[in-house]
PDB file of C-alpha atoms and ligand atoms in Angstrom:
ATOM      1  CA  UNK A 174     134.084 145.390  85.546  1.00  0.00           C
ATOM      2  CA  UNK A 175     133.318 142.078  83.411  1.00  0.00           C
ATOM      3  CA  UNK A 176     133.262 142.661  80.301  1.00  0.00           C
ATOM      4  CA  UNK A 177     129.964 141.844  78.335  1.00  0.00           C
ATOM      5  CA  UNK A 178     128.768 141.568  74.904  1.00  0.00           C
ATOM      6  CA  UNK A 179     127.306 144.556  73.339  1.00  0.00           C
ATOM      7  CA  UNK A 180     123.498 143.109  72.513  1.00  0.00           C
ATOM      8  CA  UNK A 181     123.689 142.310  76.780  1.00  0.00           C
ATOM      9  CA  UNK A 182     124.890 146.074  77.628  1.00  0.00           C
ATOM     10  CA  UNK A 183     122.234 147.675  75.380  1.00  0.00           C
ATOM     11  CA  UNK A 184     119.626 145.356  76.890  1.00  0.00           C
ATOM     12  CA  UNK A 185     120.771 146.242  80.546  1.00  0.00           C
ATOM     13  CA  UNK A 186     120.616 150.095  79.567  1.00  0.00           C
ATOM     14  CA  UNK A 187     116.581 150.000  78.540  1.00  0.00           C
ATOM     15  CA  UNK A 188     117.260 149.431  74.788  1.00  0.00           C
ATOM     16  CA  UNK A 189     114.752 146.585  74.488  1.00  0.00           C
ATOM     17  CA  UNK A 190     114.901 143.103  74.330  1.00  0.00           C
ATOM     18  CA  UNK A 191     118.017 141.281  73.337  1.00  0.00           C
ATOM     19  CA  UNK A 192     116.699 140.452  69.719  1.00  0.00           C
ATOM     20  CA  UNK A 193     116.090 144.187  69.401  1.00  0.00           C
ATOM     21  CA  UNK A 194     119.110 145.125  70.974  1.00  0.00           C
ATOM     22  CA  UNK A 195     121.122 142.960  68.257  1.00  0.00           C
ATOM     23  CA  UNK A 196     119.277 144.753  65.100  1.00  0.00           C
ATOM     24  CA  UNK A 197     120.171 147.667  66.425  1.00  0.00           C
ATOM     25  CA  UNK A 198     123.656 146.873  66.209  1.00  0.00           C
ATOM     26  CA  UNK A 199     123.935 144.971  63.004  1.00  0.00           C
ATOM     27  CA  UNK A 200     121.346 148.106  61.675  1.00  0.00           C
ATOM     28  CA  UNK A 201     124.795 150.005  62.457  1.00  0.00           C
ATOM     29  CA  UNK A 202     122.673 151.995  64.621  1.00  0.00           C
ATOM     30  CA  UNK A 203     125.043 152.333  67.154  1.00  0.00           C
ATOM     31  CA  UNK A 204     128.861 153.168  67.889  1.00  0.00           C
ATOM     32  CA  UNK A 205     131.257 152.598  70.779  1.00  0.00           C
ATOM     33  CA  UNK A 206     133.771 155.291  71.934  1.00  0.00           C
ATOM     34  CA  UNK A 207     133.209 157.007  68.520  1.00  0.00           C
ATOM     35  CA  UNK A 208     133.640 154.069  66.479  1.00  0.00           C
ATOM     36  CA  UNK A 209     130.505 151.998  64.499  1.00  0.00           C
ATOM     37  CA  UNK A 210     130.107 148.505  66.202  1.00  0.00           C
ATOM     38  CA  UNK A 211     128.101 145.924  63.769  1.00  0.00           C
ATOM     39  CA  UNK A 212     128.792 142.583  66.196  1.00  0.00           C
ATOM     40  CA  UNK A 213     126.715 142.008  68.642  1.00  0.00           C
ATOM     41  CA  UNK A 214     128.784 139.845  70.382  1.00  0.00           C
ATOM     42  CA  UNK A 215     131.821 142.476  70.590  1.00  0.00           C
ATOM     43  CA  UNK A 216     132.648 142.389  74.180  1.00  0.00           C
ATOM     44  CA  UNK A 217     133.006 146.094  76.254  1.00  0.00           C
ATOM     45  CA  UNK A 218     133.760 146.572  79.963  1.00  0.00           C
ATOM     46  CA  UNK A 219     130.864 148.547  80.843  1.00  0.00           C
ATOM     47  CA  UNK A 220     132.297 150.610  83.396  1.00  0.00           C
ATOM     48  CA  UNK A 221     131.508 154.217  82.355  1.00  0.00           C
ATOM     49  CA  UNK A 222     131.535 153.069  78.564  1.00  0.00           C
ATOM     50  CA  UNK A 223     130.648 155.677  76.306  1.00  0.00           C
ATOM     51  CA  UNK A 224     127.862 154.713  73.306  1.00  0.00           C
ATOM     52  CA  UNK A 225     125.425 155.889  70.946  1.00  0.00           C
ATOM     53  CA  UNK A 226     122.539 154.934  69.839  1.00  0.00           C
ATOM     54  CA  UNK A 227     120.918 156.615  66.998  1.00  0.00           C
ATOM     55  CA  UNK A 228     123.145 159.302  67.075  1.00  0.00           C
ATOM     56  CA  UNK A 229     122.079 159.901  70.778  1.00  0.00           C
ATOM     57  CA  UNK A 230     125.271 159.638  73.571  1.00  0.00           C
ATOM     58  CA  UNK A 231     124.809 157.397  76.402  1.00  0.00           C
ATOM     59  CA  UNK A 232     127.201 156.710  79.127  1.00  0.00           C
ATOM     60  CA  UNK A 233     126.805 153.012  80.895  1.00  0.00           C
ATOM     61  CA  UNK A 234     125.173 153.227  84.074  1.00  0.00           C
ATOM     62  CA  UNK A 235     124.552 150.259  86.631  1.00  0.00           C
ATOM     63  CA  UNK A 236     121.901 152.131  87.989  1.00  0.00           C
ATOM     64  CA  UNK A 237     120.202 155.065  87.842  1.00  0.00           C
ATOM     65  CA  UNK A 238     119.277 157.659  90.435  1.00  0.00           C
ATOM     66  CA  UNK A 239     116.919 161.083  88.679  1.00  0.00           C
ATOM     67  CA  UNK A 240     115.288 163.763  89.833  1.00  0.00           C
ATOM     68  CA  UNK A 241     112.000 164.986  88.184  1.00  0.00           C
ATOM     69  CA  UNK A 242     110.353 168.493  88.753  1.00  0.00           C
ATOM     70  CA  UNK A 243     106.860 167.171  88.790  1.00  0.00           C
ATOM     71  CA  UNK A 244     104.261 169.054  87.369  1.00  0.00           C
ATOM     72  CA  UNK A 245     100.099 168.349  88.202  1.00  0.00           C
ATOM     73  CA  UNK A 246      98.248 166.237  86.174  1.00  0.00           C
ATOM     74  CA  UNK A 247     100.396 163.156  86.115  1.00  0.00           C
ATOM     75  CA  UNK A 248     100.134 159.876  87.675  1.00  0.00           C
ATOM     76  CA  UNK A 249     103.070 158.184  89.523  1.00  0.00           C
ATOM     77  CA  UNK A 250     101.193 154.916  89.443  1.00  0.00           C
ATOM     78  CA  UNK A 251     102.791 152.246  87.096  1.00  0.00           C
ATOM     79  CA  UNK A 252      99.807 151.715  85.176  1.00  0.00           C
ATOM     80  CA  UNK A 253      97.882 155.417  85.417  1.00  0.00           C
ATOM     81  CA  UNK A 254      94.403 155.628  85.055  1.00  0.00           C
ATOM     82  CA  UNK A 255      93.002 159.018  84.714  1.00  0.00           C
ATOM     83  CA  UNK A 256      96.300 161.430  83.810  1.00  0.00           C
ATOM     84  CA  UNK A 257      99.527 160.354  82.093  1.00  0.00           C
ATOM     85  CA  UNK A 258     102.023 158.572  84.284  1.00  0.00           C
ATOM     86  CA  UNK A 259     105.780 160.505  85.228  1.00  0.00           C
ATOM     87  CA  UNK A 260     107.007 158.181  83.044  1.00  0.00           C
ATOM     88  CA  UNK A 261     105.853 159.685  80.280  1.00  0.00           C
ATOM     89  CA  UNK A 262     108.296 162.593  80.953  1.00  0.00           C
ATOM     90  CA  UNK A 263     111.501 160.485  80.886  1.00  0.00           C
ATOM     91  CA  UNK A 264     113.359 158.660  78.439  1.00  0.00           C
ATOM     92  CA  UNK A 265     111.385 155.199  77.460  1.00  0.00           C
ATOM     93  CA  UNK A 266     115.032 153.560  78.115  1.00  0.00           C
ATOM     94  CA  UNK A 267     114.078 154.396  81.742  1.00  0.00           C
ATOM     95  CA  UNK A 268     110.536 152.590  81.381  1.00  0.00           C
ATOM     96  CA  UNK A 269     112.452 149.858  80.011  1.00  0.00           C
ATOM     97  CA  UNK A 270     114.885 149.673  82.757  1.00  0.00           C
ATOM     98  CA  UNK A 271     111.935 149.664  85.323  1.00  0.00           C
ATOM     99  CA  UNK A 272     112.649 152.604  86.896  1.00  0.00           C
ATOM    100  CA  UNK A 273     110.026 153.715  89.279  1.00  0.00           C
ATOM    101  CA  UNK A 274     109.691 156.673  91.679  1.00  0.00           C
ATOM    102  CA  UNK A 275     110.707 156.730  95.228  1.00  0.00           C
ATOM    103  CA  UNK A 276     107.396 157.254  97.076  1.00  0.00           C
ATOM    104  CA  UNK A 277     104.387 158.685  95.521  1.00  0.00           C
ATOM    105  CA  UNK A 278     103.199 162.355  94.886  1.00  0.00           C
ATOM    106  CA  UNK A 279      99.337 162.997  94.250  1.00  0.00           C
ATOM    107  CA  UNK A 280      98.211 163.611  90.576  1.00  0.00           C
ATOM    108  CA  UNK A 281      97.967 167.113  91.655  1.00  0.00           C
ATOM    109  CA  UNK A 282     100.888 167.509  94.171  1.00  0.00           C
ATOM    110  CA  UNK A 283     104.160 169.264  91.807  1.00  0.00           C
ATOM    111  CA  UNK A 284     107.458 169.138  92.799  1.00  0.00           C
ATOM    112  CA  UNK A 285     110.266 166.928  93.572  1.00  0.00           C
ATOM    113  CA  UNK A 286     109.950 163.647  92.949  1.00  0.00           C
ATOM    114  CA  UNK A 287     113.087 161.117  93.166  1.00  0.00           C
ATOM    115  CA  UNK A 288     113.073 158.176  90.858  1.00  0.00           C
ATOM    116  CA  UNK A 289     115.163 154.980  90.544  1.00  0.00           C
ATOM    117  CA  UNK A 290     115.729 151.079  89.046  1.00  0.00           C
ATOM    118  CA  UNK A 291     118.103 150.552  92.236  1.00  0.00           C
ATOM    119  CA  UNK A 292     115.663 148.231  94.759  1.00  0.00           C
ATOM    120  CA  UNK A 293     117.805 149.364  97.739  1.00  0.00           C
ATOM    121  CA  UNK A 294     118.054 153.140  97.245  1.00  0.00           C
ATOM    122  CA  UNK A 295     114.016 153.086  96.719  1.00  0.00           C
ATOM    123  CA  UNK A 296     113.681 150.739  99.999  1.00  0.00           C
ATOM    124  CA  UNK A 297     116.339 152.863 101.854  1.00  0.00           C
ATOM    125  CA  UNK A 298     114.969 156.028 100.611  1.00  0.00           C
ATOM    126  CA  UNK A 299     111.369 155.328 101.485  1.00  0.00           C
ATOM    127  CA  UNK A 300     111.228 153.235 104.185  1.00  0.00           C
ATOM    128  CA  UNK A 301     109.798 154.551 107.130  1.00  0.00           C
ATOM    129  CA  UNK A 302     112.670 153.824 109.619  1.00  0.00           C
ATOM    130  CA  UNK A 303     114.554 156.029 107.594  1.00  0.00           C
ATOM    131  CA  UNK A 304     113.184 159.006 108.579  1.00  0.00           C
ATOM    132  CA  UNK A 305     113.945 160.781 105.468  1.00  0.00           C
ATOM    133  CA  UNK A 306     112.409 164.501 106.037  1.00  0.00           C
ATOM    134  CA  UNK A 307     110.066 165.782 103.063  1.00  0.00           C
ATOM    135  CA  UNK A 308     109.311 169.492 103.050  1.00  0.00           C
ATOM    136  CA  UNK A 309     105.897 170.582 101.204  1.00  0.00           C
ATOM    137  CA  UNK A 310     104.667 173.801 100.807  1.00  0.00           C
ATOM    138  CA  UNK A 311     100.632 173.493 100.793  1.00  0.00           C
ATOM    139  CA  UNK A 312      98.627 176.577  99.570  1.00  0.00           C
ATOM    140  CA  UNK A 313      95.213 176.793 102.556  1.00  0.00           C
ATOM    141  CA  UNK A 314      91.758 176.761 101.327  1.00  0.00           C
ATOM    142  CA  UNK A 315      91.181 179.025 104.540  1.00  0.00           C
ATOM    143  CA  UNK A 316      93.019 181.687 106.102  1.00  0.00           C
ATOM    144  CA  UNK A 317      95.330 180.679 109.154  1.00  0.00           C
ATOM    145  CA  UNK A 318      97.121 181.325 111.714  1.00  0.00           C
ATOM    146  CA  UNK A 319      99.860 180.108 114.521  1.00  0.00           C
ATOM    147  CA  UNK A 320      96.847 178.137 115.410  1.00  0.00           C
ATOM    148  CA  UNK A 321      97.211 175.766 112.483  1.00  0.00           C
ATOM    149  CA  UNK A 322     100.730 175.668 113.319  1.00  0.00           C
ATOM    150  CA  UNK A 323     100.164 174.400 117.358  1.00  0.00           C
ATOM    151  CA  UNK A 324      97.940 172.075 116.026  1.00  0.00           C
ATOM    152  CA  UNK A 325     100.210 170.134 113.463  1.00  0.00           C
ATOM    153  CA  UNK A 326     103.114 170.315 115.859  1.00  0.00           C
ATOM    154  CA  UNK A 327     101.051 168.801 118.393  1.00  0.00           C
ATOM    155  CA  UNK A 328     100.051 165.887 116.448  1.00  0.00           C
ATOM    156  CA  UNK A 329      96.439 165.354 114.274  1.00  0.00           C
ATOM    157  CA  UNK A 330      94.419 162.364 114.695  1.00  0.00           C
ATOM    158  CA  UNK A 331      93.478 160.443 111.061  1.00  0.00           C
ATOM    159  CA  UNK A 332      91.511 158.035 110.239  1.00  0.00           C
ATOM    160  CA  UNK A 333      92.924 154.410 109.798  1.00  0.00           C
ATOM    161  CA  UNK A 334      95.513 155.910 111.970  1.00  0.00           C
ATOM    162  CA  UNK A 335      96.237 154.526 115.491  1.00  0.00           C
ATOM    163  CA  UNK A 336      98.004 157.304 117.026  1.00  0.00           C
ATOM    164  CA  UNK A 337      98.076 161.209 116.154  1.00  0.00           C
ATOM    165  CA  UNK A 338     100.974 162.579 113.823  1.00  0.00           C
ATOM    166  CA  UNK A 339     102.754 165.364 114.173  1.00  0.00           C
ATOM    167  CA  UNK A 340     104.688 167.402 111.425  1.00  0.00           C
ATOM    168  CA  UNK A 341     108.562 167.498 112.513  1.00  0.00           C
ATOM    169  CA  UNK A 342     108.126 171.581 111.318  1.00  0.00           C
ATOM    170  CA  UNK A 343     105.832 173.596 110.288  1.00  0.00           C
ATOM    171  CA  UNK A 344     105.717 177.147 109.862  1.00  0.00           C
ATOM    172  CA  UNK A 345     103.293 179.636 108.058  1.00  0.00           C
ATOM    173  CA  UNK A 346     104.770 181.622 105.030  1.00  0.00           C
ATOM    174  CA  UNK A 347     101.976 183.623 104.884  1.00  0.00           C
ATOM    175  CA  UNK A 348      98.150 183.349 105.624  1.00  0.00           C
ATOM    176  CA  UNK A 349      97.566 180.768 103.259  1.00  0.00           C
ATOM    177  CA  UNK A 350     100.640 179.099 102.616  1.00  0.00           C
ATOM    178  CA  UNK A 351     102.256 176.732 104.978  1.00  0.00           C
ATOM    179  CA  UNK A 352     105.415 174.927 104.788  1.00  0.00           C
ATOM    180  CA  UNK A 353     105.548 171.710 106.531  1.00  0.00           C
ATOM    181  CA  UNK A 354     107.795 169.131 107.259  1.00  0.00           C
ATOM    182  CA  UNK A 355     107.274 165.108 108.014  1.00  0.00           C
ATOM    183  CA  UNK A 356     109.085 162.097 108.385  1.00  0.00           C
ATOM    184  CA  UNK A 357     106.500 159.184 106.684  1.00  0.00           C
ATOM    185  CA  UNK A 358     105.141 158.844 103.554  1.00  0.00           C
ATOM    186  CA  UNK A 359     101.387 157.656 104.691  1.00  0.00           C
ATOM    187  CA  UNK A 360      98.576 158.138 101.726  1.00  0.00           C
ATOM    188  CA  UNK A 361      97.694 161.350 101.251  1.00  0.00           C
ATOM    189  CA  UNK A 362      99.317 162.680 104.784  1.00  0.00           C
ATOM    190  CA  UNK A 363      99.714 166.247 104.395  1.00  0.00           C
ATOM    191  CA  UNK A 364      96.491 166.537 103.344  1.00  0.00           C
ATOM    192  CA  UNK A 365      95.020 164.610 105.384  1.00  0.00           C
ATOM    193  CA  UNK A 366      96.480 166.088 108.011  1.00  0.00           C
ATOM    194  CA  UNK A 367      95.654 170.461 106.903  1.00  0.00           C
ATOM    195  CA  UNK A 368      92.224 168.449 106.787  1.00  0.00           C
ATOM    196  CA  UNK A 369      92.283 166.837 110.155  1.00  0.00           C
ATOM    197  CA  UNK A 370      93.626 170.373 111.625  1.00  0.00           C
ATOM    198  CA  UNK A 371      90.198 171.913 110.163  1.00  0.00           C
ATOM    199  CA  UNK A 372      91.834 173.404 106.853  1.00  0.00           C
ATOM    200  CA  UNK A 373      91.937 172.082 103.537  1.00  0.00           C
ATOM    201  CA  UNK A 374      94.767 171.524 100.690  1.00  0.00           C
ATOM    202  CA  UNK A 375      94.181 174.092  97.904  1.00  0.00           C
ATOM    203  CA  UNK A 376      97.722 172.802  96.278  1.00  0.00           C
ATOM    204  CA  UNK A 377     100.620 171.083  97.287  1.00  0.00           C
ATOM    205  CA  UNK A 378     104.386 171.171  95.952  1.00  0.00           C
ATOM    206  CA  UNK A 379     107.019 168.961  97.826  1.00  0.00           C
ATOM    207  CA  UNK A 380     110.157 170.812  97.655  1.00  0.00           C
ATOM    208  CA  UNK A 381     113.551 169.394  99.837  1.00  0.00           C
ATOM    209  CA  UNK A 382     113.861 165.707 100.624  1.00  0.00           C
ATOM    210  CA  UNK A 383     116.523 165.134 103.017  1.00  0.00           C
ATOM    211  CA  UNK A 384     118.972 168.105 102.416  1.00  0.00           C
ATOM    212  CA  UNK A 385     118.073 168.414  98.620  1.00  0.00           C
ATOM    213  CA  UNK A 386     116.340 171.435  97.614  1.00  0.00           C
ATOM    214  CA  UNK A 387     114.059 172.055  94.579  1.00  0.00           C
ATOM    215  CA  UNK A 388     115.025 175.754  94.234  1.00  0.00           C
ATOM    216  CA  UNK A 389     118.421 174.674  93.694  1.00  0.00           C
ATOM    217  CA  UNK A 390     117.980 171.840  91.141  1.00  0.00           C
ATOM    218  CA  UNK A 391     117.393 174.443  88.591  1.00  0.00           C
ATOM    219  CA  UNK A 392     114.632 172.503  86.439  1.00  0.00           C
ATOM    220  CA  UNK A 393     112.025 173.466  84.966  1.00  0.00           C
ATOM    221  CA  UNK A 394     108.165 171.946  85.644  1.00  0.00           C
ATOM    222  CA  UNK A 395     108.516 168.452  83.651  1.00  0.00           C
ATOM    223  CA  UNK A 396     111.910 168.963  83.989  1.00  0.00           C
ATOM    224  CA  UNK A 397     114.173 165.702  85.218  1.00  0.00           C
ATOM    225  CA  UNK A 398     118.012 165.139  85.123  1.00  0.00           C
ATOM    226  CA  UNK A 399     120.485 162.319  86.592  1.00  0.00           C
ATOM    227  CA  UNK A 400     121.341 162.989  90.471  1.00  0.00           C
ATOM    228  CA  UNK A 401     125.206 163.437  90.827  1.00  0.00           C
ATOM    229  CA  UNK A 402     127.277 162.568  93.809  1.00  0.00           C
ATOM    230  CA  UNK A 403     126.598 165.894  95.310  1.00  0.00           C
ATOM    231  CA  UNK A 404     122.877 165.267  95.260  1.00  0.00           C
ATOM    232  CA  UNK A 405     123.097 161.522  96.324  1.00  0.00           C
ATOM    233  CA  UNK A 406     125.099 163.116  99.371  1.00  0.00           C
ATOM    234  CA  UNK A 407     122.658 165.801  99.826  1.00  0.00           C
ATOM    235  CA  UNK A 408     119.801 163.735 100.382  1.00  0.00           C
ATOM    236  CA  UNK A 409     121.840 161.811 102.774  1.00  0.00           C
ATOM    237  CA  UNK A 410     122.347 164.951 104.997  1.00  0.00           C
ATOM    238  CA  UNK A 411     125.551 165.812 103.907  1.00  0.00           C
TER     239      UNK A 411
HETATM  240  N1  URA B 766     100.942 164.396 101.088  1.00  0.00           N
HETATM  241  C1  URA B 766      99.843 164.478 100.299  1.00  0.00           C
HETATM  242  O1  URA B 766      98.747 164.679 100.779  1.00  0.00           O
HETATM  243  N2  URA B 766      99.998 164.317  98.980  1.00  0.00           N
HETATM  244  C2  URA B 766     101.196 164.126  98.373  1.00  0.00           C
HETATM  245  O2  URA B 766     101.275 164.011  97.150  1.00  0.00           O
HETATM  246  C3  URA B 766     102.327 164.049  99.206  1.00  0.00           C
HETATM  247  C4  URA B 766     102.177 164.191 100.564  1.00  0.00           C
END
């Protein structure tokens, strides 16, 4: 890669502006492959560069791909208004570097939740055409059976909504807790849809997007870590 100046690869990693970014450096605040950099202007090629800043390792990344165990009771709107936003779980580099989640999840809905500063893998992941599968699990208000099942398969009418949509699977765990699969991302669909089918949402956890599974992440509620190569080609099928 190019190289760049330090201040410019600090900035580009979420460290703040470029003034900042420069104090920090002649604050010997930061080091570079193990040694203490005081020139902002030192020049690095930022491919997989290895840094710290107050003490703290950092590895360069172009981008940045995460997974976050959501818990309930936070926002994923940019600017939350009644609960704290996801971003309040992650690293303020990352609210620095604009990173945003893929889709939204309720305020109360837990669970997996992808989130990126890459425009394309957002756009790819949540675009419609893509087809991307979600799985939730939704705990019923109401008791149900195979009935509930028939009726998401065959498609549920909602408001705003031209035609009826169907879950691509759904299957009941037990008598109050359904797992169900779809394809889009519409406001409030699974909801909507347990509503629309005569049942009602008691709580919702999303838990696989494409072929990546919650269970196996092994994080904790609140919990969020970087998504390796195997998870990148998880979600892609793989
Ligand atoms: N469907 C919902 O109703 N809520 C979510 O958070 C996600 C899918």
């Amino acid at each position: 890669m190019k190289k760049l100046s330090l201040d410019r690869i600090l900035q580009s990693q979420g460290f703040g502006t470029r003034k900042g970014c420069r104090a920090l450096i002649e604050d010997s605040e930061v080091t570079v492959g193990g040694e203490p950099v005081t020139k902002f202007k030192a020049e690095f090629d930022p491919e997989g560069l290895e840094f710290t800043v107050f003490d703290e390792p950092w590895i360069y990344r172009q981008h940045v791909y995460l997974v976050l165990n959501k818990p309930a009771n936070y926002e994923c709107s940019r600017k939350p208004s009644h609960h704290p936003g996801v971003h309040t779980l992650l690293p303020e580099q990352f609210t620095w570097r604009e990173v945003q989640p893929v889709g939204r999840l309720d305020h109360d809905t837990t669970g997996l939740l992808l989130l990126s500063d890459d425009g394309d893998f957002i756009h790819a992941q949540s675009h419609p055409k893509h087809h991307q599968p979600k799985v939730y699990v939704a705990t019923l208000a109401e008791a149900a059976d195979n009935t509930l099942v028939a009726q998401l398969l065959a498609g549920v009418k909602l408001i705003d909504e031209p035609a009826p949509i169907a879950a691509q699977r759904a299957v009941l765990l037990d008598t109050n807790h359904i797992e169900i699969v779809i394809a889009e991302g519409k406001y409030h669909q699974v909801k909507r849809m347990l509503a629309a089918a005569g049942n009602h949402c008691a709580a919702l956890t999303r838990s696989e997007i494409g072929g990546l599974k919650l269970a196996e992440l092994d994080l904790a509620e609140g919990e969020w870590r970087y998504l390796d190569e195997h998870d990148l080609a998880r979600l892609n099928g793989a």
